[in-house]
Amino acid sequence: MNDELEKFGLSGEELFSRVDHDSVDSEKITAPKYSYWHSVFRVFFRKKINIVILVLLAAVIAFAYIYPMVGDYDKFANLMDSSAKHLSPSKAIDRFGFSIHWILGAGAAGNSTFDAVWHGAKISISLALICAAINMTIGVIVGAIWGFSKKVDVFMTEIYNIIANIPYLLFISVMVMLFSAGFWTMVLALTATGWLSIAYFIRTQVVIIRDREYNLASRCLGTSTIKIAMKNILPFMTSIIVTLIATEIPSYISYEVFLSYVGMGLSDMSLGRLIYEAESAMVTPGWEFEFWSPVVLASVITIVLYVVGQNLGDASDPRTHM
Amino acid sequence: MTKYLLKRLLHGLISIIIVVALVMIMVYSLLDRNHIFAKDTTYSHQSNNSKTVYMYYKWEEYGYLDYVPYADYLQEMADNGQIDEETRNKAVAFGKTADDDSEIAGKYVEKFTKHYEDEGYTVVRLDAKMQGKNKYANGGQQQLFAYKDVPLLKRLWSYFTGIITIDNINKVENDVGERGLTFTLYDPVYGGDKFSPAIMGNGTKSKYLLYFDKKFPFIHQNIVSINLGKSYTVNQGIDVFDTMTTSQGSYVKSTITYPTGLKEESADDLHTATYMANSLHSSLVFETRYVDDYTNVDTVKNNMSKIGYSFVIGVIASILAYLVGVPLGILMARKKDKLIDKIGTVYIVFIMAVPSLAYIFLFKAIGGKMGLPTTFDMESSSKLMYILPIVSLALPSGANLMKWLRRYMIDQMNSDYVKFARSGGLTEGEIFSRHILKNAAIPIVHGIPGTVLGALVGAIITERVYVVPGAGNLLVEAIGKYDNGVIVGVTLFYALLTVISLVLGDILISKIDPRISFSSKNR
């Protein structure tokens, strides 16, 4: 029989074969198994570059949180030592001997630039994550209600038009004055009105799909509004929300840098504050490392976060799961 | 259309009023008012009661409250003729404590207290602080005054009614002789024999109400003036609007004929003369040059105003951004997933993700390496110093344009009308330029007025990094110096620009896209 098959260039697998009737299996509906999040990660990891960036992101965040915990960093340890200030990496290593602390040189107080930037990174990342979590939660919930209810829409749109016109800087400075320039003040200042623009964005998206035919059909069949929101609209919004998170988190880091630069930032030594204080070092020969280190680290963190978020956002769009 | 736009404008104005009210609540009520003394050396040199009085005096100047010292109250009564000078002198000397008051002083102190407490003021009496038996401690003199916070509605009302002032011949309260307007065909500023019509006033705030000169737009007026709020610390005593619009730099001297006929090399601009009470005989300089009390003149300077610099840099940067961003965005959409699209995407990601401060410094470092000037110097005639600020502004906004244009065009590429055009045999080039671009450009066009007007506001970081003397830093500076007048004024200016640019954007898209109509029937 095999000879005969080979004559036609076929293998045994390609022939019809008899299947026994199984009364248990025939009771099951056999569609391919589909899990949304499973597909999201399948699509996400299909691109090899995503794995590299994700590993980089994990490494940066882990390092920013673990390194300050294990090393004892005292900014003012070498304050009285005038020969320890503003050293380039090679000079710092000559001066203190080789260790990981001195690979980026020493700063204005004779402190290790490497330690300073990672302490700063921890503060900046924490700020961005907390602000993004608060703003996204409030923004998405309010935005959904805003998009659904026409009464709320009229009211909220007016509020949006007014608040969007108040200079954000002024708002933040008032907050800082009222409560001192601490970490939680900054969180409060960035979240007090920050959710509004997210809510407005979500509202626009909800308005776009609210009156689509399938939602109309659901409503005609008597589905409750909450169920429509949770089952029909939320899945549609997932990729939009993920993409939004991808732009939001880096934007808080950028914003913190900006605020520090105009002198309204944190009192803690965040990345922004480091950049602000080392600005004069940028043009001084031999001092460049203390300025460019926080700039580069802030850029790397924001780019990695942004790219991971964007690609995750693309992957969470079901249309890419085919 | 007109009805819709009027409605939009009205809505916008209401929002502006609410915004200003909110900002006023913030700066006058929420902020700790002691902060204004943080950098005040006069304050730190004072002590005891005089420090307290100085605080209230300053708070009145900054517009927080209405402050009336006891002596002013008596002086006013004396001026009105209610009491004579002798009584005033006796009454003003109130005692170190309430028990030490002389009979007449006690009577007037009581009158003062009752008068102001009835009007809702708080009356404060500070007993003398002594050092030893007969010697006052430093600044320890006894003090008596009344104060009352200015209510929000009153502050709002006086602010909005004071924005536009129209000059008239009864503006000056002092005696100025015969009030009236004179029309002349030969402007005395040019020596009186050159033909140049001008309207001059006596009794008005400005001497010249309408005049011609060589500067654009050649005809100038001083009748209607705009006051956005007086500055205290940023630019003392000068209105925000003037702070933003007056020229900066060094003086430009020319031969000037003063009203007395004196000719001199000077930078004074006689056309800007305003009334300053009793100034003529106050100094010899004025006496030899002027014939009346209109002695307060501005000077001619050689450079642009704060807004001027911001606007020039901002507008050129926007034009550059559109010139670069639009073609590149189209190219990226046409060559989707090809090399050019990928390079463009990397660039967009870089601009979107990296803190703007970081890439502006990067541009500055690169520019510096290439030998371009990295700081702005008004006195330099070189145009090269404009390059880096303009590039730093144009590159990010170009990236933003590319990102949106690419997205809009790719969205349009799968629509039915594009497939129809393709099946009709049009080339890809024609489809892109005639069909897709037209539709994709609508949201982009909507943003053009905002970009142009936004240039007036200036760019905070760019102007700071390159030391550009523009308007972008004004708000930050005002917040840093607790200059409430400037904060409120700048906020109003921003809000007004936002409202106007949104409405202009609507008009613009309805002009270029016939499908968009704002009249209620077609919506």
PDB file of C-alpha atoms in Angstrom, chain B residues 257-480:
ATOM      1  CA  THR B 257      12.679 118.754  21.160  1.00  0.00           C
ATOM      2  CA  TYR B 258      11.095 119.075  24.579  1.00  0.00           C
ATOM      3  CA  PRO B 259       7.978 121.215  25.092  1.00  0.00           C
ATOM      4  CA  THR B 260      10.149 124.064  26.446  1.00  0.00           C
ATOM      5  CA  GLY B 261      12.095 124.044  23.202  1.00  0.00           C
ATOM      6  CA  LEU B 262      15.149 122.401  24.698  1.00  0.00           C
ATOM      7  CA  LYS B 263      16.867 120.110  22.223  1.00  0.00           C
ATOM      8  CA  GLU B 264      18.753 117.122  23.537  1.00  0.00           C
ATOM      9  CA  GLU B 265      20.007 113.660  22.689  1.00  0.00           C
ATOM     10  CA  SER B 266      17.682 111.413  24.661  1.00  0.00           C
ATOM     11  CA  ALA B 267      15.768 108.124  24.558  1.00  0.00           C
ATOM     12  CA  ASP B 268      12.547 109.666  25.922  1.00  0.00           C
ATOM     13  CA  ASP B 269       9.438 108.981  23.897  1.00  0.00           C
ATOM     14  CA  LEU B 270       7.388 112.138  24.351  1.00  0.00           C
ATOM     15  CA  HIS B 271       4.325 110.518  22.772  1.00  0.00           C
ATOM     16  CA  THR B 272       3.939 108.311  25.839  1.00  0.00           C
ATOM     17  CA  ALA B 273       3.762 111.205  28.304  1.00  0.00           C
ATOM     18  CA  THR B 274       1.296 110.609  31.126  1.00  0.00           C
ATOM     19  CA  TYR B 275       0.199 112.806  33.995  1.00  0.00           C
ATOM     20  CA  MET B 276       2.157 112.733  37.230  1.00  0.00           C
ATOM     21  CA  ALA B 277       0.707 114.968  39.906  1.00  0.00           C
ATOM     22  CA  ASN B 278       2.820 117.960  40.985  1.00  0.00           C
ATOM     23  CA  SER B 279       5.856 116.662  39.159  1.00  0.00           C
ATOM     24  CA  LEU B 280       6.808 119.712  37.092  1.00  0.00           C
ATOM     25  CA  HIS B 281       8.306 121.700  39.944  1.00  0.00           C
ATOM     26  CA  SER B 282       9.597 118.708  41.816  1.00  0.00           C
ATOM     27  CA  SER B 283      12.870 118.577  39.937  1.00  0.00           C
ATOM     28  CA  LEU B 284      15.003 120.863  37.862  1.00  0.00           C
ATOM     29  CA  VAL B 285      15.205 118.226  35.151  1.00  0.00           C
ATOM     30  CA  PHE B 286      11.474 118.479  34.552  1.00  0.00           C
ATOM     31  CA  GLU B 287      11.352 122.262  34.880  1.00  0.00           C
ATOM     32  CA  THR B 288      13.851 122.786  32.114  1.00  0.00           C
ATOM     33  CA  ARG B 289      12.104 120.397  29.733  1.00  0.00           C
ATOM     34  CA  TYR B 290       8.353 120.360  30.295  1.00  0.00           C
ATOM     35  CA  VAL B 291       5.672 123.004  30.534  1.00  0.00           C
ATOM     36  CA  ASP B 292       3.020 120.973  32.367  1.00  0.00           C
ATOM     37  CA  ASP B 293       2.709 117.961  34.698  1.00  0.00           C
ATOM     38  CA  TYR B 294       2.723 115.447  31.814  1.00  0.00           C
ATOM     39  CA  THR B 295       6.263 114.405  32.599  1.00  0.00           C
ATOM     40  CA  ASN B 296       6.085 110.629  32.941  1.00  0.00           C
ATOM     41  CA  VAL B 297       7.494 109.282  29.677  1.00  0.00           C
ATOM     42  CA  ASP B 298       8.620 105.880  28.482  1.00  0.00           C
ATOM     43  CA  THR B 299      11.945 105.392  26.824  1.00  0.00           C
ATOM     44  CA  VAL B 300      12.722 104.021  23.392  1.00  0.00           C
ATOM     45  CA  LYS B 301      14.644 100.762  23.537  1.00  0.00           C
ATOM     46  CA  ASN B 302      16.183  98.856  20.716  1.00  0.00           C
ATOM     47  CA  ASN B 303      14.823  95.340  21.192  1.00  0.00           C
ATOM     48  CA  MET B 304      11.574  93.448  21.067  1.00  0.00           C
ATOM     49  CA  SER B 305       9.186  92.951  23.968  1.00  0.00           C
ATOM     50  CA  LYS B 306       8.890  89.710  25.929  1.00  0.00           C
ATOM     51  CA  ILE B 307       5.908  88.673  23.816  1.00  0.00           C
ATOM     52  CA  GLY B 308       7.780  89.778  20.711  1.00  0.00           C
ATOM     53  CA  TYR B 309      10.662  87.397  21.319  1.00  0.00           C
ATOM     54  CA  SER B 310       8.383  84.517  22.298  1.00  0.00           C
ATOM     55  CA  PHE B 311       6.203  85.109  19.273  1.00  0.00           C
ATOM     56  CA  VAL B 312       9.002  85.378  16.726  1.00  0.00           C
ATOM     57  CA  ILE B 313      10.690  82.223  18.013  1.00  0.00           C
ATOM     58  CA  GLY B 314       7.396  80.371  18.461  1.00  0.00           C
ATOM     59  CA  VAL B 315       5.984  81.243  15.035  1.00  0.00           C
ATOM     60  CA  ILE B 316       9.151  80.423  13.127  1.00  0.00           C
ATOM     61  CA  ALA B 317       9.390  77.152  15.070  1.00  0.00           C
ATOM     62  CA  SER B 318       5.759  76.308  14.239  1.00  0.00           C
ATOM     63  CA  ILE B 319       6.256  77.048  10.547  1.00  0.00           C
ATOM     64  CA  LEU B 320       9.361  74.879  10.582  1.00  0.00           C
ATOM     65  CA  ALA B 321       7.468  72.123  12.405  1.00  0.00           C
ATOM     66  CA  TYR B 322       4.692  72.127   9.803  1.00  0.00           C
ATOM     67  CA  LEU B 323       7.148  72.275   6.910  1.00  0.00           C
ATOM     68  CA  VAL B 324       9.073  69.288   8.272  1.00  0.00           C
ATOM     69  CA  GLY B 325       6.357  67.355  10.097  1.00  0.00           C
ATOM     70  CA  VAL B 326       3.647  67.299   7.428  1.00  0.00           C
ATOM     71  CA  PRO B 327       5.728  65.883   4.535  1.00  0.00           C
ATOM     72  CA  LEU B 328       7.450  63.395   6.841  1.00  0.00           C
ATOM     73  CA  GLY B 329       4.121  62.292   8.324  1.00  0.00           C
ATOM     74  CA  ILE B 330       2.740  61.714   4.819  1.00  0.00           C
ATOM     75  CA  LEU B 331       5.884  59.854   3.816  1.00  0.00           C
ATOM     76  CA  MET B 332       5.672  57.635   6.895  1.00  0.00           C
ATOM     77  CA  ALA B 333       2.060  56.772   6.151  1.00  0.00           C
ATOM     78  CA  ARG B 334       2.840  55.983   2.505  1.00  0.00           C
ATOM     79  CA  LYS B 335       5.851  53.815   3.346  1.00  0.00           C
ATOM     80  CA  LYS B 336       4.168  52.117   6.288  1.00  0.00           C
ATOM     81  CA  ASP B 337       6.412  49.458   7.921  1.00  0.00           C
ATOM     82  CA  LYS B 338       9.302  50.393   5.611  1.00  0.00           C
ATOM     83  CA  LEU B 339      12.627  51.744   6.808  1.00  0.00           C
ATOM     84  CA  ILE B 340      11.603  55.425   6.761  1.00  0.00           C
ATOM     85  CA  ASP B 341       8.535  54.650   8.876  1.00  0.00           C
ATOM     86  CA  LYS B 342      10.660  52.796  11.408  1.00  0.00           C
ATOM     87  CA  ILE B 343      13.232  55.587  11.682  1.00  0.00           C
ATOM     88  CA  GLY B 344      10.409  58.097  12.089  1.00  0.00           C
ATOM     89  CA  THR B 345       8.767  55.964  14.770  1.00  0.00           C
ATOM     90  CA  VAL B 346      12.016  55.742  16.741  1.00  0.00           C
ATOM     91  CA  TYR B 347      12.272  59.518  16.597  1.00  0.00           C
ATOM     92  CA  ILE B 348       8.658  59.964  17.702  1.00  0.00           C
ATOM     93  CA  VAL B 349       9.116  57.531  20.596  1.00  0.00           C
ATOM     94  CA  PHE B 350      12.251  59.386  21.625  1.00  0.00           C
ATOM     95  CA  ILE B 351      10.447  62.741  21.724  1.00  0.00           C
ATOM     96  CA  MET B 352       7.292  61.369  23.371  1.00  0.00           C
ATOM     97  CA  ALA B 353       9.036  59.376  26.082  1.00  0.00           C
ATOM     98  CA  VAL B 354      12.161  61.325  27.006  1.00  0.00           C
ATOM     99  CA  PRO B 355      11.628  64.266  29.369  1.00  0.00           C
ATOM    100  CA  SER B 356      11.602  67.453  27.281  1.00  0.00           C
ATOM    101  CA  LEU B 357      14.261  68.928  29.505  1.00  0.00           C
ATOM    102  CA  ALA B 358      16.604  66.089  28.599  1.00  0.00           C
ATOM    103  CA  TYR B 359      16.357  66.479  24.834  1.00  0.00           C
ATOM    104  CA  ILE B 360      16.507  70.263  24.980  1.00  0.00           C
ATOM    105  CA  PHE B 361      19.788  69.939  26.856  1.00  0.00           C
ATOM    106  CA  LEU B 362      20.883  67.404  24.295  1.00  0.00           C
ATOM    107  CA  PHE B 363      20.153  69.850  21.462  1.00  0.00           C
ATOM    108  CA  LYS B 364      21.978  72.530  23.410  1.00  0.00           C
ATOM    109  CA  ALA B 365      25.042  70.329  23.857  1.00  0.00           C
ATOM    110  CA  ILE B 366      25.054  69.293  20.194  1.00  0.00           C
ATOM    111  CA  GLY B 367      24.511  72.878  19.050  1.00  0.00           C
ATOM    112  CA  GLY B 368      27.301  74.075  21.307  1.00  0.00           C
ATOM    113  CA  LYS B 369      29.661  71.496  19.813  1.00  0.00           C
ATOM    114  CA  MET B 370      28.747  72.770  16.348  1.00  0.00           C
ATOM    115  CA  GLY B 371      29.738  76.276  17.387  1.00  0.00           C
ATOM    116  CA  LEU B 372      26.263  77.802  17.605  1.00  0.00           C
ATOM    117  CA  PRO B 373      25.642  80.324  20.387  1.00  0.00           C
ATOM    118  CA  THR B 374      23.887  78.535  23.272  1.00  0.00           C
ATOM    119  CA  THR B 375      22.696  81.585  25.150  1.00  0.00           C
ATOM    120  CA  PHE B 376      20.589  84.433  23.932  1.00  0.00           C
ATOM    121  CA  ASP B 377      22.075  87.910  24.003  1.00  0.00           C
ATOM    122  CA  MET B 378      19.761  90.805  23.154  1.00  0.00           C
ATOM    123  CA  GLU B 379      22.620  93.155  22.364  1.00  0.00           C
ATOM    124  CA  SER B 380      24.199  90.823  19.861  1.00  0.00           C
ATOM    125  CA  SER B 381      23.246  91.433  16.251  1.00  0.00           C
ATOM    126  CA  SER B 382      23.904  87.817  15.295  1.00  0.00           C
ATOM    127  CA  LYS B 383      20.859  85.915  14.107  1.00  0.00           C
ATOM    128  CA  LEU B 384      22.573  82.609  14.872  1.00  0.00           C
ATOM    129  CA  MET B 385      21.404  82.686  18.491  1.00  0.00           C
ATOM    130  CA  TYR B 386      17.844  82.163  17.284  1.00  0.00           C
ATOM    131  CA  ILE B 387      18.706  78.817  15.740  1.00  0.00           C
ATOM    132  CA  LEU B 388      18.902  76.605  18.829  1.00  0.00           C
ATOM    133  CA  PRO B 389      15.719  77.853  20.571  1.00  0.00           C
ATOM    134  CA  ILE B 390      13.796  77.537  17.300  1.00  0.00           C
ATOM    135  CA  VAL B 391      15.122  74.041  16.590  1.00  0.00           C
ATOM    136  CA  SER B 392      14.429  72.945  20.185  1.00  0.00           C
ATOM    137  CA  LEU B 393      10.824  74.061  19.817  1.00  0.00           C
ATOM    138  CA  ALA B 394      10.311  72.823  16.267  1.00  0.00           C
ATOM    139  CA  LEU B 395      11.647  69.280  16.589  1.00  0.00           C
ATOM    140  CA  PRO B 396       9.226  68.098  19.296  1.00  0.00           C
ATOM    141  CA  SER B 397       6.187  69.772  17.760  1.00  0.00           C
ATOM    142  CA  GLY B 398       7.217  68.351  14.383  1.00  0.00           C
ATOM    143  CA  ALA B 399       7.307  64.877  15.953  1.00  0.00           C
ATOM    144  CA  ASN B 400       3.838  65.406  17.372  1.00  0.00           C
ATOM    145  CA  LEU B 401       2.513  66.433  13.959  1.00  0.00           C
ATOM    146  CA  MET B 402       4.136  63.403  12.329  1.00  0.00           C
ATOM    147  CA  LYS B 403       2.609  61.068  14.880  1.00  0.00           C
ATOM    148  CA  TRP B 404      -0.951  62.328  14.428  1.00  0.00           C
ATOM    149  CA  LEU B 405      -0.812  62.844  10.666  1.00  0.00           C
ATOM    150  CA  ARG B 406       0.526  59.318  10.183  1.00  0.00           C
ATOM    151  CA  ARG B 407      -2.202  57.896  12.423  1.00  0.00           C
ATOM    152  CA  TYR B 408      -5.010  59.840  10.691  1.00  0.00           C
ATOM    153  CA  MET B 409      -3.766  58.925   7.225  1.00  0.00           C
ATOM    154  CA  ILE B 410      -3.421  55.231   8.023  1.00  0.00           C
ATOM    155  CA  ASP B 411      -6.939  55.286   9.470  1.00  0.00           C
ATOM    156  CA  GLN B 412      -8.205  56.777   6.216  1.00  0.00           C
ATOM    157  CA  MET B 413      -6.287  54.344   3.996  1.00  0.00           C
ATOM    158  CA  ASN B 414      -8.790  51.531   4.441  1.00  0.00           C
ATOM    159  CA  SER B 415     -11.922  53.604   3.922  1.00  0.00           C
ATOM    160  CA  ASP B 416     -14.309  52.895   1.087  1.00  0.00           C
ATOM    161  CA  TYR B 417     -13.675  56.114  -0.780  1.00  0.00           C
ATOM    162  CA  VAL B 418      -9.975  55.254  -1.017  1.00  0.00           C
ATOM    163  CA  LYS B 419     -10.732  51.787  -2.367  1.00  0.00           C
ATOM    164  CA  PHE B 420     -13.147  53.366  -4.832  1.00  0.00           C
ATOM    165  CA  ALA B 421     -10.549  55.876  -5.967  1.00  0.00           C
ATOM    166  CA  ARG B 422      -8.019  53.075  -6.405  1.00  0.00           C
ATOM    167  CA  SER B 423     -10.436  50.942  -8.394  1.00  0.00           C
ATOM    168  CA  GLY B 424     -11.155  54.003 -10.521  1.00  0.00           C
ATOM    169  CA  GLY B 425      -7.519  53.884 -11.609  1.00  0.00           C
ATOM    170  CA  LEU B 426      -6.011  56.801  -9.703  1.00  0.00           C
ATOM    171  CA  THR B 427      -2.320  56.552  -8.885  1.00  0.00           C
ATOM    172  CA  GLU B 428      -1.229  56.175  -5.272  1.00  0.00           C
ATOM    173  CA  GLY B 429       0.262  59.673  -5.380  1.00  0.00           C
ATOM    174  CA  GLU B 430      -3.032  61.174  -6.471  1.00  0.00           C
ATOM    175  CA  ILE B 431      -4.982  59.222  -3.879  1.00  0.00           C
ATOM    176  CA  PHE B 432      -2.690  60.424  -1.105  1.00  0.00           C
ATOM    177  CA  SER B 433      -2.492  64.065  -2.082  1.00  0.00           C
ATOM    178  CA  ARG B 434      -6.031  64.586  -3.392  1.00  0.00           C
ATOM    179  CA  HIS B 435      -8.110  62.365  -1.133  1.00  0.00           C
ATOM    180  CA  ILE B 436      -6.450  61.091   2.019  1.00  0.00           C
ATOM    181  CA  LEU B 437      -4.508  64.216   2.917  1.00  0.00           C
ATOM    182  CA  LYS B 438      -7.574  66.413   2.592  1.00  0.00           C
ATOM    183  CA  ASN B 439      -9.461  64.335   5.114  1.00  0.00           C
ATOM    184  CA  ALA B 440      -6.564  63.649   7.427  1.00  0.00           C
ATOM    185  CA  ALA B 441      -5.548  67.304   7.574  1.00  0.00           C
ATOM    186  CA  ILE B 442      -8.784  68.510   9.166  1.00  0.00           C
ATOM    187  CA  PRO B 443      -7.833  67.784  12.797  1.00  0.00           C
ATOM    188  CA  ILE B 444      -4.344  69.157  12.083  1.00  0.00           C
ATOM    189  CA  VAL B 445      -5.771  72.390  10.681  1.00  0.00           C
ATOM    190  CA  HIS B 446      -7.962  72.754  13.763  1.00  0.00           C
ATOM    191  CA  GLY B 447      -4.803  73.100  15.842  1.00  0.00           C
ATOM    192  CA  ILE B 448      -3.147  75.838  13.734  1.00  0.00           C
ATOM    193  CA  PRO B 449      -4.678  78.878  15.506  1.00  0.00           C
ATOM    194  CA  GLY B 450      -3.762  77.315  18.833  1.00  0.00           C
ATOM    195  CA  THR B 451      -0.176  76.887  17.697  1.00  0.00           C
ATOM    196  CA  VAL B 452       0.116  80.472  16.490  1.00  0.00           C
ATOM    197  CA  LEU B 453      -1.541  82.058  19.526  1.00  0.00           C
ATOM    198  CA  GLY B 454       0.254  79.633  21.819  1.00  0.00           C
ATOM    199  CA  ALA B 455       3.507  81.102  20.554  1.00  0.00           C
ATOM    200  CA  LEU B 456       2.576  84.316  22.387  1.00  0.00           C
ATOM    201  CA  VAL B 457       2.653  82.485  25.689  1.00  0.00           C
ATOM    202  CA  GLY B 458       6.200  81.348  25.132  1.00  0.00           C
ATOM    203  CA  ALA B 459       7.928  78.162  26.107  1.00  0.00           C
ATOM    204  CA  ILE B 460       8.998  77.821  29.708  1.00  0.00           C
ATOM    205  CA  ILE B 461      11.849  75.333  29.437  1.00  0.00           C
ATOM    206  CA  THR B 462      13.275  76.452  26.096  1.00  0.00           C
ATOM    207  CA  GLU B 463      13.365  80.083  27.137  1.00  0.00           C
ATOM    208  CA  ARG B 464      14.981  79.218  30.449  1.00  0.00           C
ATOM    209  CA  VAL B 465      17.613  76.937  28.980  1.00  0.00           C
ATOM    210  CA  TYR B 466      18.674  79.429  26.305  1.00  0.00           C
ATOM    211  CA  VAL B 467      18.093  82.554  28.441  1.00  0.00           C
ATOM    212  CA  VAL B 468      15.609  84.018  25.963  1.00  0.00           C
ATOM    213  CA  PRO B 469      14.008  87.212  27.356  1.00  0.00           C
ATOM    214  CA  GLY B 470      10.515  85.969  26.464  1.00  0.00           C
ATOM    215  CA  ALA B 471       7.115  85.748  28.117  1.00  0.00           C
ATOM    216  CA  GLY B 472       7.305  82.055  28.953  1.00  0.00           C
ATOM    217  CA  ASN B 473       9.019  82.598  32.240  1.00  0.00           C
ATOM    218  CA  LEU B 474       6.617  85.227  33.514  1.00  0.00           C
ATOM    219  CA  LEU B 475       4.236  82.870  35.304  1.00  0.00           C
ATOM    220  CA  VAL B 476       7.014  80.864  36.934  1.00  0.00           C
ATOM    221  CA  GLU B 477       8.743  84.046  38.013  1.00  0.00           C
ATOM    222  CA  ALA B 478       5.511  85.490  39.389  1.00  0.00           C
ATOM    223  CA  ILE B 479       4.746  82.339  41.365  1.00  0.00           C
ATOM    224  CA  GLY B 480       8.285  82.287  42.725  1.00  0.00           C
TER     225      GLY B 480
END
